[in-house]
Each structure stands twice: as C-alpha cells, then as structure tokens.
Amino acid sequence: MLETLRNKRMMFVGDSLNRGQYVSMVCLLHSLIPDHAKSMKTFGSLTVFTAKDYNASIEFYWAPFLLESNSDDAVVHRITDRVVRKGSINKHGKHWEGADIIVFNTYLWWMTGSDFKILHGSFDDEVKEIVQVSTEDAYKMAMKSMMKWVETNMDPERTRVFFTGMSPSHFKGIEWGGRPNENCYNQTRPIEDLNYWGSDSDKSIMKVIGDVFKKHKFPITFLNITQLSLYRKDAHTSIYKKQWNPLTPEQIANPYSYADCTHWCLPGLQDTWNHLLFVKLFYP
C-alpha cells in the first residue's frame, strides 16, 4: 500500500465515519514507518499524515455534507437544525484539488427526518432564502455536485475516486430479536441472520447513489460496506467513546442511554473497509 502511495496524495473527505476509516488506514500503515520519517498535523478541517520517505500523504478533510453547511466547523458542529448551501461544493473542493486518490462519504448527517433545509444564496446574506425539500432530493443535489466536481478536477487516467456507502447504526435491539430498550451496548456477537437489514439504513438513499452514478461516465468505485457492517452490532464504541459533556447520574445508571451505536472501535470493522479499498486499488 505504501508503495502504491509513493509520491501521491490520498484524501478521505466526509464525516466522522470517514474519519474513522482514515484513522484505520493510518493505524494499519504507520508501524512500518520509523518515527523520524512520519508526522501527523491538523489544520482546521484538514488532518495530514505524512510518510516522508515515500513522499506520500494520507489526509482527512471534514465536510459532513460535502457541500458548505452550518456544520462545517471541524470541532463545533453538533447542530440539530442543519442547513446546506446549494451549489457550494467549491468551498471545500478547493482543498481537495491535486489529490491522486479520494475516498468520499456522506450519509448520516442527512438523516434528520423527511425534509431537509437548503440555502439559496449565501450564509452571509442578511435575509436568507431557505427552502425545504425531501431528504432524497437534497442528497441527490449533493451527489450531483460531487460528481460534477470530480469530472472537472480529476483525471480518470491518473486518479482514483471512491465512495464509501452507508455506515449502519445499531440503536434498535428489537430489530435483531433483542428487548425494546436494548441497543449495541454489551453486544458481543454479530447478527447471524444473513437477511438482516436495520431501519437506520435507508434504501431510498442507496437508490439515489446508484441513479446518480449511472448517469455519469467518470469511473467511480463504490465501496459497498453497508450489508457487511449491518451484521456487526458488536463492533461499536458503545460506552467507550469520548464524552463531550459530563455524564449525568441517570446516564451512568443506564449505559444504554449514552452508548454510541454509530461509530466503530479500532482496531475493528473499518480495517475491513480499508482491506476492500486496498483490493479495489490494486484490482480495479
């Protein structure tokens, strides 16, 4: 993998699930590199791991919607009333230019309910024109913008573009035969029903991805991680995540109430995502 990345710049662009895949990739590779020949630095939304002897970098860029949004701050972004600005891909895209390999993702931040708020104009406008559209239409707008950016800025002969599919959550134990109040907390076994599909994974969004990709000629590689990840109710960070606010006595008394059933432990499942990425890089 390091030889493949020699003299190249690899970027992961998206949300915290993509950051997890990025950290997994760095963890898989960094032990092969002496301490004096590697570095890791963060510049706002951009984190850069450098392998100096290979003249290679592996980077992560925080952009949970890919487009400009009110959740773009790399640290302070936990906003419930989310707004995305139409036609704003270049706000972030200018930081991706020159990458040889890009791995995009965006999904979970769109899942706010049936509708989504889209800003026409600028966040700086005194009077903002905000319209509500269906989540599918908003997501389709982002996918089209991403593909337009890729076709304008990436060379299909020289660069590679990947898109990591939906990462599932495990908040509803009743869906895999557990009790109604159960979630991923204290789960130690994968789901063994091969046909299992949780309600947190939206098939209408998967259809949008497929429809948009089919209409564009640029060769984008889809990392289909959803079904294999759906089985892994045992693989989440659960109560061992970083807590941004002190836990209340009530939460401490009920671990189900604060278990993180969205993000994944490392080492773990996301290493498998990167094994898939590795194979598709070598055998496109």
PDB file of N, CA and C in Angstrom, residues 8-52:
ATOM      1  N   LYS A   8       2.303  10.241  -3.867  1.00  0.00           N
ATOM      2  CA  LYS A   8       0.875  10.506  -4.074  1.00  0.00           C
ATOM      3  C   LYS A   8       0.236  11.133  -2.829  1.00  0.00           C
ATOM      4  N   ARG A   9      -0.943  11.700  -3.083  1.00  0.00           N
ATOM      5  CA  ARG A   9      -1.740  12.308  -2.024  1.00  0.00           C
ATOM      6  C   ARG A   9      -3.097  11.607  -1.997  1.00  0.00           C
ATOM      7  N   MET A  10      -3.388  10.946  -0.872  1.00  0.00           N
ATOM      8  CA  MET A  10      -4.662  10.239  -0.706  1.00  0.00           C
ATOM      9  C   MET A  10      -5.512  11.009   0.289  1.00  0.00           C
ATOM     10  N   MET A  11      -6.787  11.238  -0.040  1.00  0.00           N
ATOM     11  CA  MET A  11      -7.671  12.012   0.832  1.00  0.00           C
ATOM     12  C   MET A  11      -8.948  11.259   1.152  1.00  0.00           C
ATOM     13  N   PHE A  12      -9.336  11.316   2.409  1.00  0.00           N
ATOM     14  CA  PHE A  12     -10.665  10.899   2.833  1.00  0.00           C
ATOM     15  C   PHE A  12     -11.460  12.178   3.096  1.00  0.00           C
ATOM     16  N   VAL A  13     -12.634  12.302   2.486  1.00  0.00           N
ATOM     17  CA  VAL A  13     -13.442  13.524   2.590  1.00  0.00           C
ATOM     18  C   VAL A  13     -14.838  13.141   3.069  1.00  0.00           C
ATOM     19  N   GLY A  14     -15.277  13.734   4.178  1.00  0.00           N
ATOM     20  CA  GLY A  14     -16.627  13.446   4.642  1.00  0.00           C
ATOM     21  C   GLY A  14     -16.810  13.698   6.118  1.00  0.00           C
ATOM     22  N   ASP A  15     -17.509  12.771   6.787  1.00  0.00           N
ATOM     23  CA  ASP A  15     -17.900  12.961   8.185  1.00  0.00           C
ATOM     24  C   ASP A  15     -17.051  12.091   9.111  1.00  0.00           C
ATOM     25  N   SER A  16     -17.512  11.930  10.360  1.00  0.00           N
ATOM     26  CA  SER A  16     -16.708  11.217  11.354  1.00  0.00           C
ATOM     27  C   SER A  16     -16.587   9.728  11.051  1.00  0.00           C
ATOM     28  N   LEU A  17     -17.537   9.147  10.290  1.00  0.00           N
ATOM     29  CA  LEU A  17     -17.377   7.755   9.882  1.00  0.00           C
ATOM     30  C   LEU A  17     -16.208   7.628   8.919  1.00  0.00           C
ATOM     31  N   ASN A  18     -16.075   8.613   8.039  1.00  0.00           N
ATOM     32  CA  ASN A  18     -14.942   8.616   7.111  1.00  0.00           C
ATOM     33  C   ASN A  18     -13.646   8.912   7.845  1.00  0.00           C
ATOM     34  N   ARG A  19     -13.737   9.746   8.891  1.00  0.00           N
ATOM     35  CA  ARG A  19     -12.540   9.977   9.707  1.00  0.00           C
ATOM     36  C   ARG A  19     -12.088   8.664  10.349  1.00  0.00           C
ATOM     37  N   GLY A  20     -13.059   7.858  10.781  1.00  0.00           N
ATOM     38  CA  GLY A  20     -12.704   6.561  11.355  1.00  0.00           C
ATOM     39  C   GLY A  20     -11.983   5.685  10.356  1.00  0.00           C
ATOM     40  N   GLN A  21     -12.449   5.686   9.109  1.00  0.00           N
ATOM     41  CA  GLN A  21     -11.775   4.896   8.063  1.00  0.00           C
ATOM     42  C   GLN A  21     -10.378   5.450   7.804  1.00  0.00           C
ATOM     43  N   TYR A  22     -10.243   6.770   7.833  1.00  0.00           N
ATOM     44  CA  TYR A  22      -8.938   7.408   7.662  1.00  0.00           C
ATOM     45  C   TYR A  22      -7.980   7.003   8.787  1.00  0.00           C
ATOM     46  N   VAL A  23      -8.446   7.092  10.035  1.00  0.00           N
ATOM     47  CA  VAL A  23      -7.592   6.730  11.169  1.00  0.00           C
ATOM     48  C   VAL A  23      -7.209   5.250  11.087  1.00  0.00           C
ATOM     49  N   SER A  24      -8.153   4.409  10.665  1.00  0.00           N
ATOM     50  CA  SER A  24      -7.856   2.988  10.464  1.00  0.00           C
ATOM     51  C   SER A  24      -6.718   2.807   9.466  1.00  0.00           C
ATOM     52  N   MET A  25      -6.776   3.525   8.346  1.00  0.00           N
ATOM     53  CA  MET A  25      -5.736   3.401   7.324  1.00  0.00           C
ATOM     54  C   MET A  25      -4.374   3.830   7.870  1.00  0.00           C
ATOM     55  N   VAL A  26      -4.351   4.945   8.595  1.00  0.00           N
ATOM     56  CA  VAL A  26      -3.093   5.410   9.173  1.00  0.00           C
ATOM     57  C   VAL A  26      -2.559   4.381  10.182  1.00  0.00           C
ATOM     58  N   CYS A  27      -3.456   3.832  11.004  1.00  0.00           N
ATOM     59  CA  CYS A  27      -3.025   2.848  12.004  1.00  0.00           C
ATOM     60  C   CYS A  27      -2.477   1.582  11.356  1.00  0.00           C
ATOM     61  N   LEU A  28      -3.077   1.164  10.237  1.00  0.00           N
ATOM     62  CA  LEU A  28      -2.612  -0.042   9.554  1.00  0.00           C
ATOM     63  C   LEU A  28      -1.212   0.144   8.983  1.00  0.00           C
ATOM     64  N   LEU A  29      -0.859   1.384   8.603  1.00  0.00           N
ATOM     65  CA  LEU A  29       0.392   1.627   7.880  1.00  0.00           C
ATOM     66  C   LEU A  29       1.514   2.200   8.736  1.00  0.00           C
ATOM     67  N   HIS A  30       1.192   2.944   9.781  1.00  0.00           N
ATOM     68  CA  HIS A  30       2.237   3.768  10.407  1.00  0.00           C
ATOM     69  C   HIS A  30       3.314   2.961  11.108  1.00  0.00           C
ATOM     70  N   SER A  31       2.999   1.733  11.560  1.00  0.00           N
ATOM     71  CA  SER A  31       4.014   0.956  12.290  1.00  0.00           C
ATOM     72  C   SER A  31       5.176   0.534  11.394  1.00  0.00           C
ATOM     73  N   LEU A  32       4.971   0.617  10.057  1.00  0.00           N
ATOM     74  CA  LEU A  32       6.046   0.278   9.120  1.00  0.00           C
ATOM     75  C   LEU A  32       7.005   1.447   8.897  1.00  0.00           C
ATOM     76  N   ILE A  33       6.669   2.607   9.458  1.00  0.00           N
ATOM     77  CA  ILE A  33       7.441   3.821   9.180  1.00  0.00           C
ATOM     78  C   ILE A  33       8.141   4.271  10.463  1.00  0.00           C
ATOM     79  N   PRO A  34       9.458   4.496  10.428  1.00  0.00           N
ATOM     80  CA  PRO A  34      10.169   4.956  11.628  1.00  0.00           C
ATOM     81  C   PRO A  34       9.629   6.309  12.111  1.00  0.00           C
ATOM     82  N   ASP A  35       9.723   6.554  13.402  1.00  0.00           N
ATOM     83  CA  ASP A  35       9.177   7.783  13.983  1.00  0.00           C
ATOM     84  C   ASP A  35       9.701   9.045  13.313  1.00  0.00           C
ATOM     85  N   HIS A  36      10.982   9.045  12.951  1.00  0.00           N
ATOM     86  CA  HIS A  36      11.572  10.262  12.381  1.00  0.00           C
ATOM     87  C   HIS A  36      11.078  10.530  10.953  1.00  0.00           C
ATOM     88  N   ALA A  37      10.403   9.543  10.351  1.00  0.00           N
ATOM     89  CA  ALA A  37      10.002   9.673   8.936  1.00  0.00           C
ATOM     90  C   ALA A  37       8.497   9.825   8.764  1.00  0.00           C
ATOM     91  N   LYS A  38       7.800  10.189   9.854  1.00  0.00           N
ATOM     92  CA  LYS A  38       6.350  10.362   9.734  1.00  0.00           C
ATOM     93  C   LYS A  38       5.897  11.520  10.622  1.00  0.00           C
ATOM     94  N   SER A  39       4.789  12.114  10.244  1.00  0.00           N
ATOM     95  CA  SER A  39       4.218  13.185  11.055  1.00  0.00           C
ATOM     96  C   SER A  39       2.716  13.207  10.850  1.00  0.00           C
ATOM     97  N   MET A  40       2.016  13.815  11.814  1.00  0.00           N
ATOM     98  CA  MET A  40       0.567  13.957  11.696  1.00  0.00           C
ATOM     99  C   MET A  40       0.186  15.323  12.266  1.00  0.00           C
ATOM    100  N   LYS A  41      -0.421  16.150  11.436  1.00  0.00           N
ATOM    101  CA  LYS A  41      -0.759  17.513  11.839  1.00  0.00           C
ATOM    102  C   LYS A  41      -2.188  17.846  11.404  1.00  0.00           C
ATOM    103  N   THR A  42      -2.826  18.731  12.169  1.00  0.00           N
ATOM    104  CA  THR A  42      -4.181  19.168  11.855  1.00  0.00           C
ATOM    105  C   THR A  42      -4.190  20.669  11.600  1.00  0.00           C
ATOM    106  N   PHE A  43      -4.849  21.050  10.504  1.00  0.00           N
ATOM    107  CA  PHE A  43      -5.009  22.458  10.131  1.00  0.00           C
ATOM    108  C   PHE A  43      -6.508  22.718   9.931  1.00  0.00           C
ATOM    109  N   GLY A  44      -7.217  23.067  10.993  1.00  0.00           N
ATOM    110  CA  GLY A  44      -8.660  23.287  10.879  1.00  0.00           C
ATOM    111  C   GLY A  44      -9.380  22.016  10.467  1.00  0.00           C
ATOM    112  N   SER A  45     -10.002  22.040   9.293  1.00  0.00           N
ATOM    113  CA  SER A  45     -10.771  20.886   8.813  1.00  0.00           C
ATOM    114  C   SER A  45      -9.892  19.791   8.220  1.00  0.00           C
ATOM    115  N   LEU A  46      -8.607  20.072   8.043  1.00  0.00           N
ATOM    116  CA  LEU A  46      -7.710  19.138   7.351  1.00  0.00           C
ATOM    117  C   LEU A  46      -6.713  18.517   8.322  1.00  0.00           C
ATOM    118  N   THR A  47      -6.634  17.185   8.317  1.00  0.00           N
ATOM    119  CA  THR A  47      -5.612  16.455   9.070  1.00  0.00           C
ATOM    120  C   THR A  47      -4.733  15.710   8.072  1.00  0.00           C
ATOM    121  N   VAL A  48      -3.411  15.815   8.247  1.00  0.00           N
ATOM    122  CA  VAL A  48      -2.467  15.263   7.268  1.00  0.00           C
ATOM    123  C   VAL A  48      -1.477  14.335   7.959  1.00  0.00           C
ATOM    124  N   PHE A  49      -1.462  13.075   7.535  1.00  0.00           N
ATOM    125  CA  PHE A  49      -0.413  12.130   7.935  1.00  0.00           C
ATOM    126  C   PHE A  49       0.578  12.041   6.778  1.00  0.00           C
ATOM    127  N   THR A  50       1.860  12.250   7.087  1.00  0.00           N
ATOM    128  CA  THR A  50       2.888  12.249   6.054  1.00  0.00           C
ATOM    129  C   THR A  50       3.868  11.112   6.284  1.00  0.00           C
ATOM    130  N   ALA A  51       4.139  10.342   5.207  1.00  0.00           N
ATOM    131  CA  ALA A  51       5.199   9.326   5.204  1.00  0.00           C
ATOM    132  C   ALA A  51       6.342   9.893   4.370  1.00  0.00           C
ATOM    133  N   LYS A  52       7.336  10.462   5.051  1.00  0.00           N
ATOM    134  CA  LYS A  52       8.326  11.299   4.371  1.00  0.00           C
ATOM    135  C   LYS A  52       9.181  10.516   3.370  1.00  0.00           C
TER     136      LYS A  52
END
